[in-house]
Amino acid sequence: MVKKADFEAPVLGDYTEVPAVTPGAMQHSQPYVAKPAHNEALGYPGELVDNWQEVAVNKLGELVKGSRALRVYLDSCVKCGACTDKCHYFLGTGDPNNMPVARQDLLRSVYRRHYTVAGKYLPKLVGAKDLDEEMLDNWYKYFHQCSQCRRCSVYCPYGIDTAEVSMAAREIMDTIGKGQKYCNEIIGKVHKLGNNLGLPEPALADTLEGLEEDVEEEINVAVKFPLDVKGAEVLLVTPSADFFAEPHIDGLIGYAKVFHQAGISWTLSSHASEAANFGLFIGSVDNMQKVAMRIREAALELGVKRIVFGECGHAWRVGYSFLNTLAGPFDFLDSNYPVPQHIVEVTHDLIEQGRLKMDASANDDKRVTFHDSCNVARASRMGAKSGGQFSLPRDVIKASCNHFFDMPADTIGEATFCCGGGGGLLTDDLVELRVKGAKPRMQALKDVHEQHRITHMAAICAICKSQFSKVLPYYGFEMDQIISVHQLVGDALVFNSDS
Amino acid sequence: MIISVILYLAALVFVIGVGRKIYQYASTPAPLKIPTTPAPTTRGGVVLRMAREVVLFDSLFKASKPTWIFSWLFHAGLLVALLCHLRYFTDPVWGWVNLIAPLSKYAGIAMVVGLTGLLLRRIFVDRVKTISAPSDYLMLMLIIGIAATGLLMRFGWHTDIIAVKQFALGLRSLQFESLPGGILVVLHLLLVAVLILIFPFSKLLHAPGLFFSPSRNQVDNPRERRHVTRLVKDHGQKS
């Protein structure tokens, strides 16, 4: 169904040009539709229901009633165009439906038709449209070309966040039985087995044991990777990619080394062996809450005092912004620490307290830049001060290596570009979209590569890491130029046995 | 007489319509914390963020300098023009209204310049053209019409200001004074009536909407203070 590699990767120029509007440029791109079993496991109808128009319109009304954000966003857009050149998918494809306002309008036009006076009586005048098959088709295609990165919301004069609109649209589609395979299959696995990979407890225990052996062999220090240890101080919740994938696993090794050197007892949980929460991507608060509750249950069962999240972008959004709401209150944990904490916050604190012995020259073979992950940058914080999500990771990287350079200012911090694979789009059936959507980030990387001879880009998100491993080669880079922040940390830590 | 009735009707629709919308926005729950970060960590910080957004159009400034300058010119001009119009409704005219009165013609010009810039952008920038519905052009032309008729009365065909003031004061005290002749003043007032009439049904709702936008008005403190609304089920009571 999906043809592979029959597209041309964009060619990078001297700077990112805003492309001319090219209608239909990505009209052919859509992810696999979920099978009935995937939908039903999440409480949705297996296949498109007969009266889908009616169900969808009713669901839209229900969502608008339940979300101030959605209501205000659907009413307030003045079509000023501020967002039109901000989305990485538009910059990479030129498809007008990838302009945030046009993407929102796919839903807004139906809202106007059914829920506003002007749209009911003068649809043509105000651009109101019926929800017909063509519209549903466009919903499915273009709401799966949004990575919910919130870059548009930074520039909108009313803060309209297309992520909220695309989440609502996906929830409506789930409700009528038109779910996306990648997300729904994964959420089903989390509900059933505790993680996105569908990795059962014995396999996880095996993997961690192997890791312990590997690390001990390499540095001659018995760094532990504990699983389900009752009474540990810290419960570490990390994306399951950290157990397997490159370069994620080097990040996990880094966290373990940090805990080891600081003398903090910690444990992973087989019940909550996944930080990711794809319930966010499909806009389902119920699924998101169910997935989040595993973390509370694991913390209670293991009797830990703190919850720490590993490197994962949207997981940190759910952890930082929503966990307290969805699964709190966490008054049974140590109130001296925020709940939850990010591993970068933990490492940063330890560095400030002088509790880590680091030699940055261990990374002298690398010249490093940092990719701000979209959900961390625009939907969360680290540390006590606003903007800590930008300064803390950079502090940690600078303590770990001697050669750090930022990418251009309009591509980092709150203006950061999504990697191109976030929001439930990290699937092979969307590879063309992912490659093209990575263009603005690749352009920025090329800039620092040429200016500062950058060799590596560090990231704090499992999706970013997987996505860049895949798309870097399309732009003439090597797949291993993407690394985990805690790989740098782990390699810079000095253990006594080294001397 | 007829114009008085039209104006009263439009004002009534405006008040009820916008009031209903504001009630809707205020009473709809915001189940999750979604401020666009970095965001202020205190209420005071949020007030400052909103103030910058309302007065300076902070986000738009980041997004596009041409759009920012045109829309800021228009909105600033509109504000000054509205304030200057208080001279028709106050008797004796308030001191500060007299003070800013000389600015009114510049305000009108700023409005026309800003709106024309926005209209040209809508016509000539391919991205903005793509997202424009007929109502988007008409809205700009309507307000250009209001500003232009106002300016024409100022610079070209003068209107009997005293009589207009009689009419306005009459409106204020629910007395239907007859409007002095002149097609311009009638046109000006009719266009204004149309504008306030469509306000609650159109994108003009961006004005109240901004104040209720969770991505802008929420405090970034989800770890410090548990955010709970009725829409997120409390897990303790989960069946």
PDB file of N, CA, C and O in Angstrom, chain A residues 7 27 39 73 75 83 110 137 211 233-234 278 288 343 351 392 394 403 405 415 421 445 453 457 474:
ATOM      1  N   PHE A   7      10.418   8.774  -3.149  1.00  0.00           N
ATOM      2  CA  PHE A   7      10.376  10.231  -3.053  1.00  0.00           C
ATOM      3  C   PHE A   7      11.811  10.724  -2.998  1.00  0.00           C
ATOM      4  O   PHE A   7      12.737   9.958  -2.717  1.00  0.00           O
ATOM      5  N   GLN A  27      -0.781  14.901  -0.310  1.00  0.00           N
ATOM      6  CA  GLN A  27      -2.122  14.312  -0.312  1.00  0.00           C
ATOM      7  C   GLN A  27      -2.049  12.782  -0.274  1.00  0.00           C
ATOM      8  O   GLN A  27      -2.986  12.126   0.186  1.00  0.00           O
ATOM      9  N   ASN A  39      -8.342  -1.069  17.852  1.00  0.00           N
ATOM     10  CA  ASN A  39      -9.314  -0.064  18.298  1.00  0.00           C
ATOM     11  C   ASN A  39     -10.096  -0.551  19.515  1.00  0.00           C
ATOM     12  O   ASN A  39     -10.296   0.184  20.481  1.00  0.00           O
ATOM     13  N   TYR A  73      -9.961  28.225  20.746  1.00  0.00           N
ATOM     14  CA  TYR A  73      -9.121  28.141  19.542  1.00  0.00           C
ATOM     15  C   TYR A  73      -9.971  28.071  18.269  1.00  0.00           C
ATOM     16  O   TYR A  73      -9.615  28.654  17.249  1.00  0.00           O
ATOM     17  N   ASP A  75     -12.908  29.339  17.824  1.00  0.00           N
ATOM     18  CA  ASP A  75     -13.573  30.627  17.602  1.00  0.00           C
ATOM     19  C   ASP A  75     -12.627  31.752  17.188  1.00  0.00           C
ATOM     20  O   ASP A  75     -13.016  32.663  16.468  1.00  0.00           O
ATOM     21  N   CYS A  83       1.186  31.868  11.575  1.00  0.00           N
ATOM     22  CA  CYS A  83       1.676  30.502  11.738  1.00  0.00           C
ATOM     23  C   CYS A  83       2.042  29.841  10.422  1.00  0.00           C
ATOM     24  O   CYS A  83       2.597  28.748  10.407  1.00  0.00           O
ATOM     25  N   VAL A 110     -15.802  22.379   9.908  1.00  0.00           N
ATOM     26  CA  VAL A 110     -16.918  21.508  10.297  1.00  0.00           C
ATOM     27  C   VAL A 110     -17.589  22.041  11.568  1.00  0.00           C
ATOM     28  O   VAL A 110     -18.810  22.053  11.691  1.00  0.00           O
ATOM     29  N   ASP A 137     -11.360  11.957   4.886  1.00  0.00           N
ATOM     30  CA  ASP A 137     -10.110  11.522   4.273  1.00  0.00           C
ATOM     31  C   ASP A 137      -8.992  12.533   4.559  1.00  0.00           C
ATOM     32  O   ASP A 137      -7.874  12.173   4.944  1.00  0.00           O
ATOM     33  N   LEU A 211      23.076  -5.953  30.352  1.00  0.00           N
ATOM     34  CA  LEU A 211      23.651  -4.605  30.408  1.00  0.00           C
ATOM     35  C   LEU A 211      24.660  -4.487  31.543  1.00  0.00           C
ATOM     36  O   LEU A 211      25.734  -3.900  31.383  1.00  0.00           O
ATOM     37  N   GLU A 233      15.168   4.165  46.634  1.00  0.00           N
ATOM     38  CA  GLU A 233      14.791   5.571  46.807  1.00  0.00           C
ATOM     39  C   GLU A 233      14.068   6.091  45.562  1.00  0.00           C
ATOM     40  O   GLU A 233      13.053   6.765  45.662  1.00  0.00           O
ATOM     41  N   VAL A 234      14.620   5.766  44.392  1.00  0.00           N
ATOM     42  CA  VAL A 234      14.107   6.344  43.155  1.00  0.00           C
ATOM     43  C   VAL A 234      13.464   5.291  42.270  1.00  0.00           C
ATOM     44  O   VAL A 234      14.043   4.222  42.050  1.00  0.00           O
ATOM     45  N   PHE A 278       1.317   7.336  24.798  1.00  0.00           N
ATOM     46  CA  PHE A 278       0.735   7.678  23.493  1.00  0.00           C
ATOM     47  C   PHE A 278      -0.735   8.086  23.608  1.00  0.00           C
ATOM     48  O   PHE A 278      -1.339   8.510  22.634  1.00  0.00           O
ATOM     49  N   MET A 288      -4.801   8.164  28.460  1.00  0.00           N
ATOM     50  CA  MET A 288      -3.613   8.798  29.032  1.00  0.00           C
ATOM     51  C   MET A 288      -3.589   8.579  30.545  1.00  0.00           C
ATOM     52  O   MET A 288      -2.549   8.283  31.133  1.00  0.00           O
ATOM     53  N   ILE A 343      15.548  13.271  34.726  1.00  0.00           N
ATOM     54  CA  ILE A 343      16.911  12.777  34.998  1.00  0.00           C
ATOM     55  C   ILE A 343      17.942  13.911  34.832  1.00  0.00           C
ATOM     56  O   ILE A 343      18.950  13.966  35.552  1.00  0.00           O
ATOM     57  N   ILE A 351      25.640  17.655  39.992  1.00  0.00           N
ATOM     58  CA  ILE A 351      26.824  18.389  39.518  1.00  0.00           C
ATOM     59  C   ILE A 351      27.013  19.642  40.359  1.00  0.00           C
ATOM     60  O   ILE A 351      28.115  19.950  40.819  1.00  0.00           O
ATOM     61  N   LEU A 392      19.207  23.856  31.758  1.00  0.00           N
ATOM     62  CA  LEU A 392      19.713  22.686  32.490  1.00  0.00           C
ATOM     63  C   LEU A 392      20.398  21.651  31.588  1.00  0.00           C
ATOM     64  O   LEU A 392      21.519  21.228  31.890  1.00  0.00           O
ATOM     65  N   ARG A 394      21.804  22.102  28.767  1.00  0.00           N
ATOM     66  CA  ARG A 394      23.043  22.679  28.246  1.00  0.00           C
ATOM     67  C   ARG A 394      24.132  22.714  29.326  1.00  0.00           C
ATOM     68  O   ARG A 394      25.300  22.451  29.047  1.00  0.00           O
ATOM     69  N   HIS A 403      33.491  20.900  23.947  1.00  0.00           N
ATOM     70  CA  HIS A 403      33.183  21.605  22.706  1.00  0.00           C
ATOM     71  C   HIS A 403      31.693  21.584  22.444  1.00  0.00           C
ATOM     72  O   HIS A 403      31.159  20.646  21.869  1.00  0.00           O
ATOM     73  N   PHE A 405      28.406  23.849  20.924  1.00  0.00           N
ATOM     74  CA  PHE A 405      27.966  25.009  20.142  1.00  0.00           C
ATOM     75  C   PHE A 405      26.476  24.877  19.851  1.00  0.00           C
ATOM     76  O   PHE A 405      26.009  23.800  19.496  1.00  0.00           O
ATOM     77  N   ALA A 415      11.835  28.228  19.963  1.00  0.00           N
ATOM     78  CA  ALA A 415      11.644  28.201  18.506  1.00  0.00           C
ATOM     79  C   ALA A 415      12.125  26.887  17.895  1.00  0.00           C
ATOM     80  O   ALA A 415      12.201  26.757  16.678  1.00  0.00           O
ATOM     81  N   GLY A 421       9.367  13.380  13.739  1.00  0.00           N
ATOM     82  CA  GLY A 421       8.786  12.060  14.003  1.00  0.00           C
ATOM     83  C   GLY A 421       7.932  11.993  15.249  1.00  0.00           C
ATOM     84  O   GLY A 421       7.536  10.912  15.676  1.00  0.00           O
ATOM     85  N   LEU A 445      21.445  21.951  11.499  1.00  0.00           N
ATOM     86  CA  LEU A 445      22.593  21.097  11.811  1.00  0.00           C
ATOM     87  C   LEU A 445      23.714  21.326  10.794  1.00  0.00           C
ATOM     88  O   LEU A 445      24.892  21.399  11.149  1.00  0.00           O
ATOM     89  N   ARG A 453      32.251  22.779  12.851  1.00  0.00           N
ATOM     90  CA  ARG A 453      32.667  21.388  12.660  1.00  0.00           C
ATOM     91  C   ARG A 453      32.009  20.474  13.700  1.00  0.00           C
ATOM     92  O   ARG A 453      32.660  19.618  14.305  1.00  0.00           O
ATOM     93  N   MET A 457      25.012  15.529  17.547  1.00  0.00           N
ATOM     94  CA  MET A 457      23.860  16.251  18.068  1.00  0.00           C
ATOM     95  C   MET A 457      23.288  15.421  19.223  1.00  0.00           C
ATOM     96  O   MET A 457      22.966  14.246  19.044  1.00  0.00           O
ATOM     97  N   TYR A 474      19.622  10.459   5.014  1.00  0.00           N
ATOM     98  CA  TYR A 474      18.996  11.073   3.841  1.00  0.00           C
ATOM     99  C   TYR A 474      19.601  12.441   3.531  1.00  0.00           C
ATOM    100  O   TYR A 474      19.449  12.972   2.438  1.00  0.00           O
TER     101      TYR A 474
END
